[in-house]
Amino acid sequence: MAQSPRIGSVSWGAMTVEGLPPGKAETGEAVRLYNELAGSQPVGGLFHSTC
């Protein structure tokens, strides 16, 4: 079952202040996107695991 990630307003705001265009995705897609972007530009990520 897919779930939409929940991002707190403080975390979302911090990304915006740092000039990162915020986005959200489930973990697998987020990791793929992070790796793709990291090859050509500075990126940041906020990853959470409940394991």
Short mmCIF file of N, CA and C in Angstrom, two decimals:
data_model
loop_
_atom_site.label_atom_id
_atom_site.label_comp_id
_atom_site.label_asym_id
_atom_site.label_seq_id
_atom_site.Cartn_x
_atom_site.Cartn_y
_atom_site.Cartn_z
N MET A 1 0.84 -1.17 0.00
CA MET A 1 0.00 0.00 0.00
C MET A 1 0.88 1.24 0.00
N ALA A 2 0.68 2.11 -0.96
CA ALA A 2 1.46 3.34 -1.05
C ALA A 2 0.89 4.38 -0.10
N GLN A 3 1.78 5.13 0.52
CA GLN A 3 1.37 6.21 1.39
C GLN A 3 2.08 7.48 0.97
N SER A 4 1.41 8.58 1.09
CA SER A 4 2.02 9.87 0.79
C SER A 4 2.90 10.28 1.95
N PRO A 5 4.15 10.66 1.69
CA PRO A 5 5.02 11.11 2.78
C PRO A 5 4.46 12.37 3.42
N ARG A 6 4.60 12.48 4.71
CA ARG A 6 4.19 13.69 5.43
C ARG A 6 5.44 14.45 5.82
N ILE A 7 5.50 15.70 5.48
CA ILE A 7 6.65 16.54 5.78
C ILE A 7 6.16 17.69 6.65
N GLY A 8 6.79 17.87 7.81
CA GLY A 8 6.40 18.95 8.71
C GLY A 8 6.70 20.31 8.11
N SER A 9 5.94 21.29 8.54
CA SER A 9 6.09 22.64 7.99
C SER A 9 7.46 23.23 8.27
N VAL A 10 8.08 22.87 9.40
CA VAL A 10 9.41 23.39 9.72
C VAL A 10 10.44 22.83 8.74
N SER A 11 10.38 21.53 8.47
CA SER A 11 11.31 20.92 7.51
C SER A 11 11.09 21.47 6.12
N TRP A 12 9.83 21.59 5.71
CA TRP A 12 9.50 22.12 4.39
C TRP A 12 10.02 23.55 4.26
N GLY A 13 9.81 24.35 5.30
CA GLY A 13 10.27 25.74 5.30
C GLY A 13 11.78 25.85 5.26
N ALA A 14 12.48 24.95 5.97
CA ALA A 14 13.95 24.98 5.97
C ALA A 14 14.50 24.71 4.58
N MET A 15 13.89 23.78 3.87
CA MET A 15 14.35 23.49 2.50
C MET A 15 14.16 24.71 1.62
N THR A 16 13.05 25.38 1.76
CA THR A 16 12.76 26.56 0.96
C THR A 16 13.75 27.68 1.26
N VAL A 17 14.04 27.90 2.54
CA VAL A 17 14.99 28.95 2.95
C VAL A 17 16.37 28.68 2.38
N GLU A 18 16.76 27.41 2.31
CA GLU A 18 18.08 27.05 1.78
C GLU A 18 18.13 27.08 0.27
N GLY A 19 17.04 27.42 -0.38
CA GLY A 19 17.02 27.53 -1.83
C GLY A 19 16.82 26.22 -2.56
N LEU A 20 16.44 25.18 -1.84
CA LEU A 20 16.18 23.90 -2.48
C LEU A 20 14.72 23.86 -2.91
N PRO A 21 14.46 23.52 -4.16
CA PRO A 21 13.06 23.40 -4.55
C PRO A 21 12.47 22.15 -3.90
N PRO A 22 11.60 22.30 -2.92
CA PRO A 22 11.11 21.12 -2.20
C PRO A 22 10.19 20.26 -3.06
N GLY A 23 10.25 18.99 -2.80
CA GLY A 23 9.38 18.03 -3.44
C GLY A 23 9.25 16.85 -2.51
N LYS A 24 8.36 15.94 -2.82
CA LYS A 24 8.26 14.76 -1.98
C LYS A 24 7.93 13.55 -2.83
N ALA A 25 8.41 12.40 -2.38
CA ALA A 25 8.17 11.15 -3.08
C ALA A 25 8.35 10.01 -2.09
N GLU A 26 7.80 8.86 -2.43
CA GLU A 26 8.05 7.69 -1.61
C GLU A 26 9.52 7.35 -1.69
N THR A 27 10.03 6.62 -0.71
CA THR A 27 11.47 6.43 -0.53
C THR A 27 12.18 5.96 -1.79
N GLY A 28 11.71 4.92 -2.44
CA GLY A 28 12.40 4.41 -3.63
C GLY A 28 12.55 5.45 -4.72
N GLU A 29 11.47 6.16 -5.00
CA GLU A 29 11.50 7.21 -6.02
C GLU A 29 12.36 8.38 -5.56
N ALA A 30 12.29 8.70 -4.27
CA ALA A 30 13.09 9.81 -3.74
C ALA A 30 14.58 9.53 -3.87
N VAL A 31 14.99 8.32 -3.57
CA VAL A 31 16.40 7.95 -3.69
C VAL A 31 16.84 8.01 -5.15
N ARG A 32 16.01 7.50 -6.05
CA ARG A 32 16.34 7.54 -7.48
C ARG A 32 16.50 8.99 -7.95
N LEU A 33 15.57 9.84 -7.58
CA LEU A 33 15.62 11.24 -7.98
C LEU A 33 16.83 11.95 -7.37
N TYR A 34 17.08 11.69 -6.09
CA TYR A 34 18.25 12.28 -5.42
C TYR A 34 19.53 11.92 -6.17
N ASN A 35 19.70 10.64 -6.47
CA ASN A 35 20.91 10.19 -7.16
C ASN A 35 21.02 10.80 -8.56
N GLU A 36 19.91 10.90 -9.24
CA GLU A 36 19.91 11.51 -10.58
C GLU A 36 20.34 12.97 -10.51
N LEU A 37 19.76 13.72 -9.61
CA LEU A 37 20.08 15.15 -9.49
C LEU A 37 21.48 15.38 -8.94
N ALA A 38 21.92 14.53 -8.02
CA ALA A 38 23.23 14.71 -7.39
C ALA A 38 24.37 14.59 -8.39
N GLY A 39 24.12 13.96 -9.52
CA GLY A 39 25.15 13.84 -10.54
C GLY A 39 25.43 15.14 -11.26
N SER A 40 24.54 16.13 -11.12
CA SER A 40 24.73 17.36 -11.89
C SER A 40 24.54 18.65 -11.10
N GLN A 41 24.13 18.55 -9.83
CA GLN A 41 23.88 19.77 -9.06
C GLN A 41 23.85 19.46 -7.56
N PRO A 42 24.05 20.48 -6.74
CA PRO A 42 23.92 20.26 -5.30
C PRO A 42 22.47 19.92 -4.94
N VAL A 43 22.28 18.93 -4.11
CA VAL A 43 20.94 18.54 -3.68
C VAL A 43 20.95 18.25 -2.18
N GLY A 44 19.79 18.22 -1.61
CA GLY A 44 19.63 17.83 -0.20
C GLY A 44 18.48 16.85 -0.13
N GLY A 45 18.48 16.06 0.91
CA GLY A 45 17.39 15.10 1.07
C GLY A 45 17.03 14.93 2.52
N LEU A 46 15.78 14.70 2.76
CA LEU A 46 15.27 14.40 4.09
C LEU A 46 14.59 13.05 3.96
N PHE A 47 15.27 12.02 4.46
CA PHE A 47 14.76 10.66 4.32
C PHE A 47 14.36 10.13 5.68
N HIS A 48 13.31 9.36 5.72
CA HIS A 48 12.81 8.79 6.97
C HIS A 48 12.56 7.31 6.77
N SER A 49 12.92 6.54 7.75
CA SER A 49 12.66 5.11 7.72
C SER A 49 11.98 4.72 9.02
N THR A 50 10.96 3.92 8.94
CA THR A 50 10.30 3.45 10.15
C THR A 50 10.79 2.06 10.54
N CYS A 51 11.80 1.57 9.86
CA CYS A 51 12.33 0.24 10.15
C CYS A 51 13.13 0.23 11.44
#
